[in-house]
Short mmCIF file of N, CA, C and O in Angstrom, two decimals:
data_model
loop_
_atom_site.label_atom_id
_atom_site.label_comp_id
_atom_site.label_asym_id
_atom_site.label_seq_id
_atom_site.Cartn_x
_atom_site.Cartn_y
_atom_site.Cartn_z
N MET A 12 157.12 160.20 -66.50
CA MET A 12 157.68 158.94 -66.94
C MET A 12 158.77 159.22 -67.97
O MET A 12 158.58 159.95 -68.93
N SER A 13 159.92 158.63 -67.79
CA SER A 13 160.99 158.84 -68.75
C SER A 13 161.06 157.66 -69.72
O SER A 13 160.63 156.56 -69.41
N THR A 14 161.64 157.92 -70.87
CA THR A 14 161.78 156.91 -71.91
C THR A 14 163.24 156.51 -72.01
O THR A 14 164.12 157.37 -71.99
N ASN A 15 163.52 155.23 -72.12
CA ASN A 15 164.89 154.78 -72.35
C ASN A 15 165.22 154.95 -73.82
O ASN A 15 164.46 154.53 -74.68
N VAL A 16 166.34 155.54 -74.08
CA VAL A 16 166.80 155.75 -75.45
C VAL A 16 168.22 155.21 -75.53
O VAL A 16 169.04 155.45 -74.66
N ILE A 17 168.53 154.47 -76.59
CA ILE A 17 169.87 153.95 -76.78
C ILE A 17 170.61 154.86 -77.74
O ILE A 17 170.10 155.22 -78.80
N TYR A 18 171.83 155.24 -77.37
CA TYR A 18 172.67 156.08 -78.20
C TYR A 18 173.94 155.34 -78.53
O TYR A 18 174.41 154.57 -77.71
N PRO A 19 174.58 155.57 -79.63
CA PRO A 19 174.08 156.39 -80.73
C PRO A 19 173.01 155.66 -81.50
O PRO A 19 173.00 154.43 -81.56
N ALA A 20 172.11 156.40 -82.06
CA ALA A 20 170.96 155.83 -82.77
C ALA A 20 171.32 155.46 -84.20
O ALA A 20 172.26 155.98 -84.78
N PHE A 21 170.51 154.56 -84.77
CA PHE A 21 170.66 154.24 -86.19
C PHE A 21 169.94 155.31 -87.00
O PHE A 21 169.17 156.10 -86.45
N SER A 22 170.17 155.34 -88.29
CA SER A 22 169.48 156.29 -89.18
C SER A 22 168.93 155.54 -90.37
O SER A 22 169.58 154.66 -90.93
N TYR A 23 167.71 155.92 -90.79
CA TYR A 23 167.09 155.35 -91.98
C TYR A 23 167.74 155.95 -93.23
O TYR A 23 167.92 157.16 -93.31
N ILE A 24 168.06 155.09 -94.19
CA ILE A 24 168.72 155.52 -95.42
C ILE A 24 167.66 155.88 -96.47
O ILE A 24 166.73 155.12 -96.73
N ASN A 25 167.84 157.05 -97.10
CA ASN A 25 166.96 157.52 -98.15
C ASN A 25 167.59 157.33 -99.53
O ASN A 25 166.90 157.14 -100.52
N ASP A 26 168.95 157.37 -99.59
CA ASP A 26 169.64 157.23 -100.87
C ASP A 26 171.12 156.91 -100.62
O ASP A 26 171.67 157.30 -99.59
N ILE A 27 171.72 156.21 -101.57
CA ILE A 27 173.16 155.95 -101.56
C ILE A 27 173.64 156.17 -103.00
O ILE A 27 173.10 155.59 -103.93
N SER A 28 174.65 157.01 -103.15
CA SER A 28 175.15 157.30 -104.49
C SER A 28 176.04 156.18 -105.00
O SER A 28 176.63 155.43 -104.23
N ASN A 29 176.13 156.09 -106.32
CA ASN A 29 177.11 155.21 -106.96
C ASN A 29 178.33 156.07 -107.21
O ASN A 29 178.34 156.90 -108.12
N ALA A 30 179.35 155.90 -106.35
CA ALA A 30 180.54 156.75 -106.43
C ALA A 30 181.73 156.05 -105.79
O ALA A 30 181.57 155.09 -105.05
N VAL A 31 182.92 156.56 -106.07
CA VAL A 31 184.14 156.01 -105.48
C VAL A 31 184.08 156.14 -103.96
O VAL A 31 184.51 155.25 -103.24
N GLN A 32 183.53 157.24 -103.48
CA GLN A 32 183.25 157.43 -102.05
C GLN A 32 181.75 157.68 -101.95
O GLN A 32 181.26 158.74 -102.34
N ALA A 33 181.03 156.68 -101.46
CA ALA A 33 179.57 156.75 -101.44
C ALA A 33 179.06 157.85 -100.53
O ALA A 33 179.55 158.03 -99.41
N VAL A 34 178.06 158.57 -101.02
CA VAL A 34 177.36 159.56 -100.21
C VAL A 34 176.02 158.93 -99.81
O VAL A 34 175.24 158.53 -100.67
N VAL A 35 175.80 158.83 -98.51
CA VAL A 35 174.59 158.22 -97.97
C VAL A 35 173.71 159.34 -97.44
O VAL A 35 174.14 160.15 -96.61
N THR A 36 172.48 159.41 -97.94
CA THR A 36 171.53 160.42 -97.50
C THR A 36 170.50 159.75 -96.60
O THR A 36 169.99 158.68 -96.92
N PHE A 37 170.21 160.39 -95.48
CA PHE A 37 169.27 159.86 -94.51
C PHE A 37 167.93 160.58 -94.57
O PHE A 37 167.84 161.69 -95.11
N THR A 38 166.91 159.98 -94.00
CA THR A 38 165.57 160.57 -94.00
C THR A 38 165.46 161.72 -92.99
O THR A 38 164.50 162.49 -93.04
N ALA A 39 166.43 161.83 -92.09
CA ALA A 39 166.44 162.90 -91.07
C ALA A 39 167.89 163.19 -90.69
O ALA A 39 168.81 162.45 -91.08
N ASP A 40 168.10 164.22 -89.90
CA ASP A 40 169.44 164.54 -89.42
C ASP A 40 170.00 163.36 -88.62
O ASP A 40 169.25 162.60 -88.02
N HIS A 41 171.32 163.22 -88.60
CA HIS A 41 171.98 162.09 -87.93
C HIS A 41 172.97 162.60 -86.90
O HIS A 41 173.26 163.80 -86.83
N ASP A 42 173.51 161.66 -86.09
CA ASP A 42 174.50 161.99 -85.06
C ASP A 42 175.87 161.41 -85.36
O ASP A 42 176.73 161.39 -84.49
N PHE A 43 176.11 160.92 -86.56
CA PHE A 43 177.39 160.32 -86.89
C PHE A 43 178.47 161.38 -86.98
O PHE A 43 178.18 162.55 -87.26
N ILE A 44 179.72 160.98 -86.76
CA ILE A 44 180.83 161.93 -86.81
C ILE A 44 181.92 161.42 -87.74
O ILE A 44 181.99 160.23 -88.05
N VAL A 45 182.79 162.32 -88.17
CA VAL A 45 183.92 161.95 -89.03
C VAL A 45 184.82 160.99 -88.27
O VAL A 45 185.11 161.19 -87.09
N GLY A 46 185.22 159.91 -88.95
CA GLY A 46 186.08 158.91 -88.35
C GLY A 46 185.32 157.71 -87.81
O GLY A 46 185.90 156.65 -87.60
N GLU A 47 184.03 157.84 -87.59
CA GLU A 47 183.23 156.74 -87.06
C GLU A 47 183.07 155.63 -88.11
O GLU A 47 183.06 155.90 -89.30
N ILE A 48 182.96 154.40 -87.67
CA ILE A 48 182.74 153.26 -88.56
C ILE A 48 181.24 152.94 -88.55
O ILE A 48 180.64 152.80 -87.49
N LEU A 49 180.65 152.85 -89.75
CA LEU A 49 179.22 152.60 -89.88
C LEU A 49 178.97 151.26 -90.57
O LEU A 49 179.73 150.86 -91.45
N GLY A 50 177.90 150.60 -90.18
CA GLY A 50 177.46 149.37 -90.82
C GLY A 50 176.18 149.62 -91.59
O GLY A 50 175.38 150.48 -91.20
N PHE A 51 175.99 148.89 -92.67
CA PHE A 51 174.82 149.10 -93.53
C PHE A 51 173.95 147.86 -93.57
O PHE A 51 174.45 146.74 -93.67
N ARG A 52 172.64 148.06 -93.51
CA ARG A 52 171.66 146.99 -93.63
C ARG A 52 170.70 147.39 -94.75
O ARG A 52 169.85 148.25 -94.57
N VAL A 53 170.91 146.79 -95.92
CA VAL A 53 170.11 147.12 -97.10
C VAL A 53 169.66 145.80 -97.72
O VAL A 53 170.48 145.03 -98.23
N THR A 54 168.37 145.53 -97.67
CA THR A 54 167.84 144.29 -98.23
C THR A 54 167.66 144.42 -99.73
O THR A 54 167.53 145.53 -100.27
N PRO A 55 167.64 143.30 -100.47
CA PRO A 55 167.58 143.32 -101.94
C PRO A 55 166.48 144.18 -102.57
O PRO A 55 166.74 144.78 -103.62
N PRO A 56 165.28 144.31 -101.99
CA PRO A 56 164.28 145.14 -102.67
C PRO A 56 164.71 146.59 -102.89
O PRO A 56 164.19 147.27 -103.76
N PHE A 57 165.68 147.06 -102.12
CA PHE A 57 166.13 148.45 -102.25
C PHE A 57 167.32 148.60 -103.19
O PHE A 57 167.90 149.68 -103.30
N GLY A 58 167.67 147.54 -103.89
CA GLY A 58 168.84 147.60 -104.76
C GLY A 58 170.09 147.71 -103.89
O GLY A 58 170.03 147.53 -102.68
N MET A 59 171.20 147.99 -104.47
CA MET A 59 172.48 148.13 -103.79
C MET A 59 172.66 147.14 -102.63
O MET A 59 173.17 147.46 -101.57
N PHE A 60 172.21 145.90 -102.87
CA PHE A 60 172.36 144.84 -101.87
C PHE A 60 173.82 144.53 -101.58
O PHE A 60 174.15 143.96 -100.54
N GLU A 61 174.72 144.95 -102.47
CA GLU A 61 176.15 144.70 -102.29
C GLU A 61 176.71 145.39 -101.04
O GLU A 61 177.72 144.98 -100.50
N ILE A 62 176.04 146.45 -100.60
CA ILE A 62 176.53 147.19 -99.43
C ILE A 62 176.02 146.58 -98.12
O ILE A 62 176.50 146.92 -97.04
N ASN A 63 175.07 145.65 -98.21
CA ASN A 63 174.52 145.03 -97.01
C ASN A 63 175.62 144.35 -96.19
O ASN A 63 176.45 143.62 -96.73
N ASN A 64 175.63 144.63 -94.91
CA ASN A 64 176.61 144.09 -93.94
C ASN A 64 178.05 144.57 -94.17
O ASN A 64 178.97 144.02 -93.60
N ARG A 65 178.23 145.57 -95.01
CA ARG A 65 179.55 146.19 -95.19
C ARG A 65 179.75 147.27 -94.14
O ARG A 65 178.79 147.82 -93.60
N HIS A 66 181.00 147.61 -93.89
CA HIS A 66 181.34 148.68 -92.97
C HIS A 66 182.18 149.72 -93.69
O HIS A 66 183.01 149.36 -94.53
N GLY A 67 181.96 150.97 -93.35
CA GLY A 67 182.73 152.04 -93.95
C GLY A 67 183.02 153.13 -92.95
O GLY A 67 182.27 153.35 -92.00
N LYS A 68 184.13 153.82 -93.18
CA LYS A 68 184.55 154.91 -92.30
C LYS A 68 183.98 156.23 -92.83
O LYS A 68 184.04 156.50 -94.03
N VAL A 69 183.45 157.03 -91.93
CA VAL A 69 182.89 158.33 -92.30
C VAL A 69 184.04 159.29 -92.63
O VAL A 69 184.91 159.53 -91.80
N LEU A 70 184.00 159.83 -93.85
CA LEU A 70 185.02 160.77 -94.32
C LEU A 70 184.59 162.22 -94.15
O LEU A 70 185.42 163.09 -93.89
N SER A 71 183.28 162.48 -94.34
CA SER A 71 182.74 163.82 -94.16
C SER A 71 181.25 163.72 -93.88
O SER A 71 180.63 162.68 -94.14
N ILE A 72 180.69 164.81 -93.36
CA ILE A 72 179.27 164.81 -93.00
C ILE A 72 178.60 166.14 -93.34
O ILE A 72 179.28 167.15 -93.47
N THR A 73 177.29 166.08 -93.51
CA THR A 73 176.41 167.25 -93.46
C THR A 73 175.34 166.86 -92.45
O THR A 73 175.40 165.78 -91.86
N SER A 74 174.33 167.69 -92.29
CA SER A 74 173.30 167.37 -91.29
C SER A 74 172.55 166.08 -91.60
O SER A 74 172.15 165.36 -90.69
N ASP A 75 172.38 165.76 -92.90
CA ASP A 75 171.61 164.56 -93.24
C ASP A 75 172.33 163.61 -94.20
O ASP A 75 171.73 162.72 -94.78
N THR A 76 173.67 163.79 -94.37
CA THR A 76 174.44 162.88 -95.22
C THR A 76 175.77 162.51 -94.56
O THR A 76 176.25 163.24 -93.68
N VAL A 77 176.31 161.40 -95.00
CA VAL A 77 177.70 161.04 -94.68
C VAL A 77 178.36 160.56 -95.97
O VAL A 77 177.70 159.99 -96.83
N THR A 78 179.63 160.82 -96.10
CA THR A 78 180.42 160.26 -97.18
C THR A 78 181.32 159.21 -96.55
O THR A 78 181.98 159.48 -95.55
N VAL A 79 181.28 157.99 -97.12
CA VAL A 79 182.05 156.88 -96.55
C VAL A 79 183.05 156.33 -97.56
O VAL A 79 182.90 156.54 -98.76
N ASP A 80 184.03 155.61 -97.05
CA ASP A 80 185.10 155.08 -97.90
C ASP A 80 184.74 153.73 -98.51
O ASP A 80 185.54 152.81 -98.50
N ILE A 81 183.55 153.64 -99.08
CA ILE A 81 183.11 152.44 -99.79
C ILE A 81 182.89 152.81 -101.25
O ILE A 81 182.14 153.75 -101.54
N ASP A 82 183.54 152.09 -102.15
CA ASP A 82 183.39 152.34 -103.58
C ASP A 82 182.14 151.61 -104.08
O ASP A 82 182.13 150.39 -104.18
N THR A 83 181.10 152.37 -104.37
CA THR A 83 179.83 151.81 -104.84
C THR A 83 179.63 152.05 -106.34
O THR A 83 178.52 151.89 -106.85
N THR A 84 180.69 152.43 -107.02
CA THR A 84 180.60 152.79 -108.44
C THR A 84 179.84 151.76 -109.27
O THR A 84 178.98 152.12 -110.07
N PHE A 85 180.14 150.49 -109.08
CA PHE A 85 179.53 149.46 -109.91
C PHE A 85 178.49 148.63 -109.16
O PHE A 85 178.11 147.56 -109.61
N TYR A 86 178.01 149.14 -108.03
CA TYR A 86 176.94 148.47 -107.29
C TYR A 86 175.61 148.72 -108.00
O TYR A 86 175.45 149.67 -108.76
N THR A 87 174.63 147.87 -107.71
CA THR A 87 173.27 148.08 -108.19
C THR A 87 172.77 149.42 -107.65
O THR A 87 173.06 149.76 -106.51
N ALA A 88 172.02 150.17 -108.45
CA ALA A 88 171.50 151.46 -108.01
C ALA A 88 170.56 151.30 -106.82
O ALA A 88 169.78 150.35 -106.75
N PHE A 89 170.64 152.23 -105.88
CA PHE A 89 169.75 152.23 -104.71
C PHE A 89 168.36 152.69 -105.16
O PHE A 89 168.23 153.60 -105.97
N ASP A 90 167.31 152.05 -104.63
CA ASP A 90 165.94 152.37 -105.03
C ASP A 90 165.04 152.43 -103.79
O ASP A 90 164.58 151.42 -103.29
N TYR A 91 164.82 153.65 -103.30
CA TYR A 91 164.03 153.85 -102.09
C TYR A 91 162.56 153.55 -102.27
O TYR A 91 161.84 153.34 -101.31
N SER A 92 162.07 153.48 -103.52
CA SER A 92 160.64 153.27 -103.77
C SER A 92 160.14 151.93 -103.22
O SER A 92 158.95 151.75 -103.01
N ALA A 93 161.03 151.00 -102.94
CA ALA A 93 160.63 149.70 -102.39
C ALA A 93 160.05 149.83 -100.99
O ALA A 93 159.43 148.90 -100.48
N LEU A 94 160.22 150.99 -100.36
CA LEU A 94 159.70 151.19 -99.01
C LEU A 94 158.19 150.96 -98.94
O LEU A 94 157.67 150.53 -97.93
N ASN A 95 157.50 151.21 -100.03
CA ASN A 95 156.05 151.05 -100.06
C ASN A 95 155.61 149.61 -100.30
O ASN A 95 154.42 149.32 -100.30
N SER A 96 156.55 148.70 -100.49
CA SER A 96 156.22 147.30 -100.72
C SER A 96 155.99 146.60 -99.38
O SER A 96 156.70 146.84 -98.41
N ARG A 97 155.02 145.69 -99.38
CA ARG A 97 154.74 144.93 -98.15
C ARG A 97 155.91 144.01 -97.81
O ARG A 97 156.54 143.44 -98.68
N GLY A 98 156.17 143.89 -96.51
CA GLY A 98 157.16 142.93 -96.04
C GLY A 98 158.60 143.34 -96.19
O GLY A 98 159.48 142.52 -95.99
N THR A 99 158.87 144.60 -96.53
CA THR A 99 160.26 145.03 -96.65
C THR A 99 160.75 145.61 -95.33
O THR A 99 159.98 146.13 -94.54
N THR A 100 162.03 145.48 -95.10
CA THR A 100 162.68 146.07 -93.93
C THR A 100 163.36 147.34 -94.39
O THR A 100 164.16 147.29 -95.34
N PRO A 101 163.08 148.48 -93.77
CA PRO A 101 163.69 149.74 -94.22
C PRO A 101 165.22 149.67 -94.14
O PRO A 101 165.77 149.07 -93.22
N PRO A 102 165.92 150.27 -95.10
CA PRO A 102 167.38 150.29 -95.06
C PRO A 102 167.86 151.22 -93.95
O PRO A 102 167.34 152.31 -93.78
N VAL A 103 168.87 150.76 -93.19
CA VAL A 103 169.39 151.56 -92.09
C VAL A 103 170.91 151.55 -92.06
O VAL A 103 171.56 150.67 -92.61
N CYS A 104 171.45 152.54 -91.40
CA CYS A 104 172.87 152.67 -91.15
C CYS A 104 173.03 152.64 -89.63
O CYS A 104 172.32 153.34 -88.92
N VAL A 105 173.94 151.80 -89.15
CA VAL A 105 174.10 151.63 -87.70
C VAL A 105 175.55 151.91 -87.29
O VAL A 105 176.48 151.64 -88.05
N PRO A 106 175.74 152.46 -86.11
CA PRO A 106 177.10 152.65 -85.62
C PRO A 106 177.77 151.30 -85.45
O PRO A 106 177.17 150.36 -84.95
N ALA A 107 179.01 151.17 -85.90
CA ALA A 107 179.69 149.88 -85.82
C ALA A 107 181.03 149.97 -85.10
O ALA A 107 181.63 148.96 -84.80
N GLY A 108 181.51 151.17 -84.83
CA GLY A 108 182.78 151.29 -84.13
C GLY A 108 183.32 152.70 -84.17
O GLY A 108 182.83 153.55 -84.91
N SER A 109 184.30 152.93 -83.33
CA SER A 109 184.93 154.23 -83.25
C SER A 109 186.22 154.20 -84.06
O SER A 109 187.09 153.38 -83.80
N GLY A 110 186.31 155.05 -85.03
CA GLY A 110 187.51 155.09 -85.85
C GLY A 110 188.57 155.98 -85.26
O GLY A 110 188.34 156.69 -84.29
N VAL A 111 189.74 155.95 -85.83
CA VAL A 111 190.83 156.82 -85.39
C VAL A 111 190.74 158.12 -86.16
O VAL A 111 190.62 158.13 -87.38
N ILE A 112 190.77 159.21 -85.44
CA ILE A 112 190.71 160.54 -86.06
C ILE A 112 192.13 161.08 -86.16
O ILE A 112 192.80 161.26 -85.14
N PRO A 113 192.61 161.30 -87.38
CA PRO A 113 193.98 161.80 -87.52
C PRO A 113 194.09 163.24 -87.00
O PRO A 113 193.20 164.04 -87.22
N ASP A 114 195.15 163.52 -86.33
CA ASP A 114 195.41 164.85 -85.81
C ASP A 114 196.79 165.25 -86.33
O ASP A 114 197.61 164.39 -86.66
N GLN A 115 197.07 166.53 -86.39
CA GLN A 115 198.36 166.95 -86.91
C GLN A 115 199.50 166.48 -86.02
O GLN A 115 200.61 166.29 -86.47
N THR A 116 199.24 166.27 -84.74
CA THR A 116 200.31 165.86 -83.84
C THR A 116 200.20 164.39 -83.45
O THR A 116 201.13 163.62 -83.63
N ILE A 117 199.05 163.98 -82.94
CA ILE A 117 198.88 162.61 -82.46
C ILE A 117 197.53 162.08 -82.93
O ILE A 117 196.51 162.71 -82.70
N PRO A 118 197.50 160.91 -83.59
CA PRO A 118 196.20 160.30 -83.91
C PRO A 118 195.46 159.98 -82.63
O PRO A 118 196.08 159.61 -81.62
N GLN A 119 194.16 160.11 -82.65
CA GLN A 119 193.37 159.84 -81.45
C GLN A 119 192.08 159.13 -81.79
O GLN A 119 191.66 159.12 -82.93
N THR A 120 191.48 158.52 -80.79
CA THR A 120 190.19 157.87 -80.96
C THR A 120 189.12 158.81 -80.45
O THR A 120 189.26 159.40 -79.39
N SER A 121 188.06 158.95 -81.21
CA SER A 121 186.98 159.84 -80.82
C SER A 121 186.15 159.22 -79.72
O SER A 121 185.76 158.06 -79.79
N ILE A 122 185.83 159.99 -78.70
CA ILE A 122 184.89 159.51 -77.69
C ILE A 122 183.52 160.16 -77.88
O ILE A 122 182.60 159.88 -77.16
N ASP A 123 183.40 161.02 -78.90
CA ASP A 123 182.11 161.64 -79.19
C ASP A 123 181.08 160.60 -79.63
O ASP A 123 179.89 160.80 -79.46
N ASP A 124 181.53 159.51 -80.23
CA ASP A 124 180.61 158.48 -80.69
C ASP A 124 180.59 157.30 -79.73
O ASP A 124 180.35 156.18 -80.12
N ALA A 125 180.82 157.58 -78.45
CA ALA A 125 180.86 156.52 -77.44
C ALA A 125 179.57 155.72 -77.46
O ALA A 125 178.49 156.26 -77.61
N PHE A 126 179.71 154.42 -77.30
CA PHE A 126 178.57 153.54 -77.30
C PHE A 126 178.06 153.47 -75.86
O PHE A 126 178.62 152.78 -75.03
N ASP A 127 177.02 154.20 -75.56
CA ASP A 127 176.48 154.18 -74.22
C ASP A 127 174.96 154.25 -74.25
O ASP A 127 174.36 154.57 -75.24
N ASN A 128 174.38 153.90 -73.14
CA ASN A 128 172.93 154.00 -72.97
C ASN A 128 172.68 155.08 -71.92
O ASN A 128 173.35 155.13 -70.91
N ARG A 129 171.72 155.93 -72.20
CA ARG A 129 171.39 156.98 -71.23
C ARG A 129 169.92 157.30 -71.31
O ARG A 129 169.27 157.05 -72.33
N ARG A 130 169.41 157.83 -70.27
CA ARG A 130 168.00 158.23 -70.25
C ARG A 130 167.82 159.54 -70.97
O ARG A 130 168.63 160.44 -70.83
N ALA A 131 166.76 159.63 -71.73
CA ALA A 131 166.45 160.87 -72.45
C ALA A 131 165.74 161.84 -71.50
O ALA A 131 165.18 161.46 -70.52
#
C-alpha cells in the first residue's frame, strides 16, 4: 500500500530570531531552497505573532534553517515553550511561491520548488 504525500511539505518552526534578516530554525531538516517564497503561521501563544501570515523570500539555507528577508528586529520574541499548552496550533512555515533566482547572465525561476503532488 502506498501513501499519498504532498510536496513540498511544510516545516514545524522551533525558533525565529529577532534580526534584520530573520533566521528560522525548524524541528527537522527542510526542503526549502534559496529564492523560494515562504509563508508563516504563528499563533499568539508562541510570541512573534507579527510574522503570522507574512511572506518572505529565502536568502540562504542550512539543513534545518532558512534566512528570510523579513525584519523581525522589533517583533515580540518567539517562544517555543507554548507547544506544551493545550489547544495551541504548532507554528509552521509553508511554501507560498517560487521566487526568481538571480543568475549572472539571466534571472530565472526555480523549478526545484515546483508545487506538485506525487506518490511516495
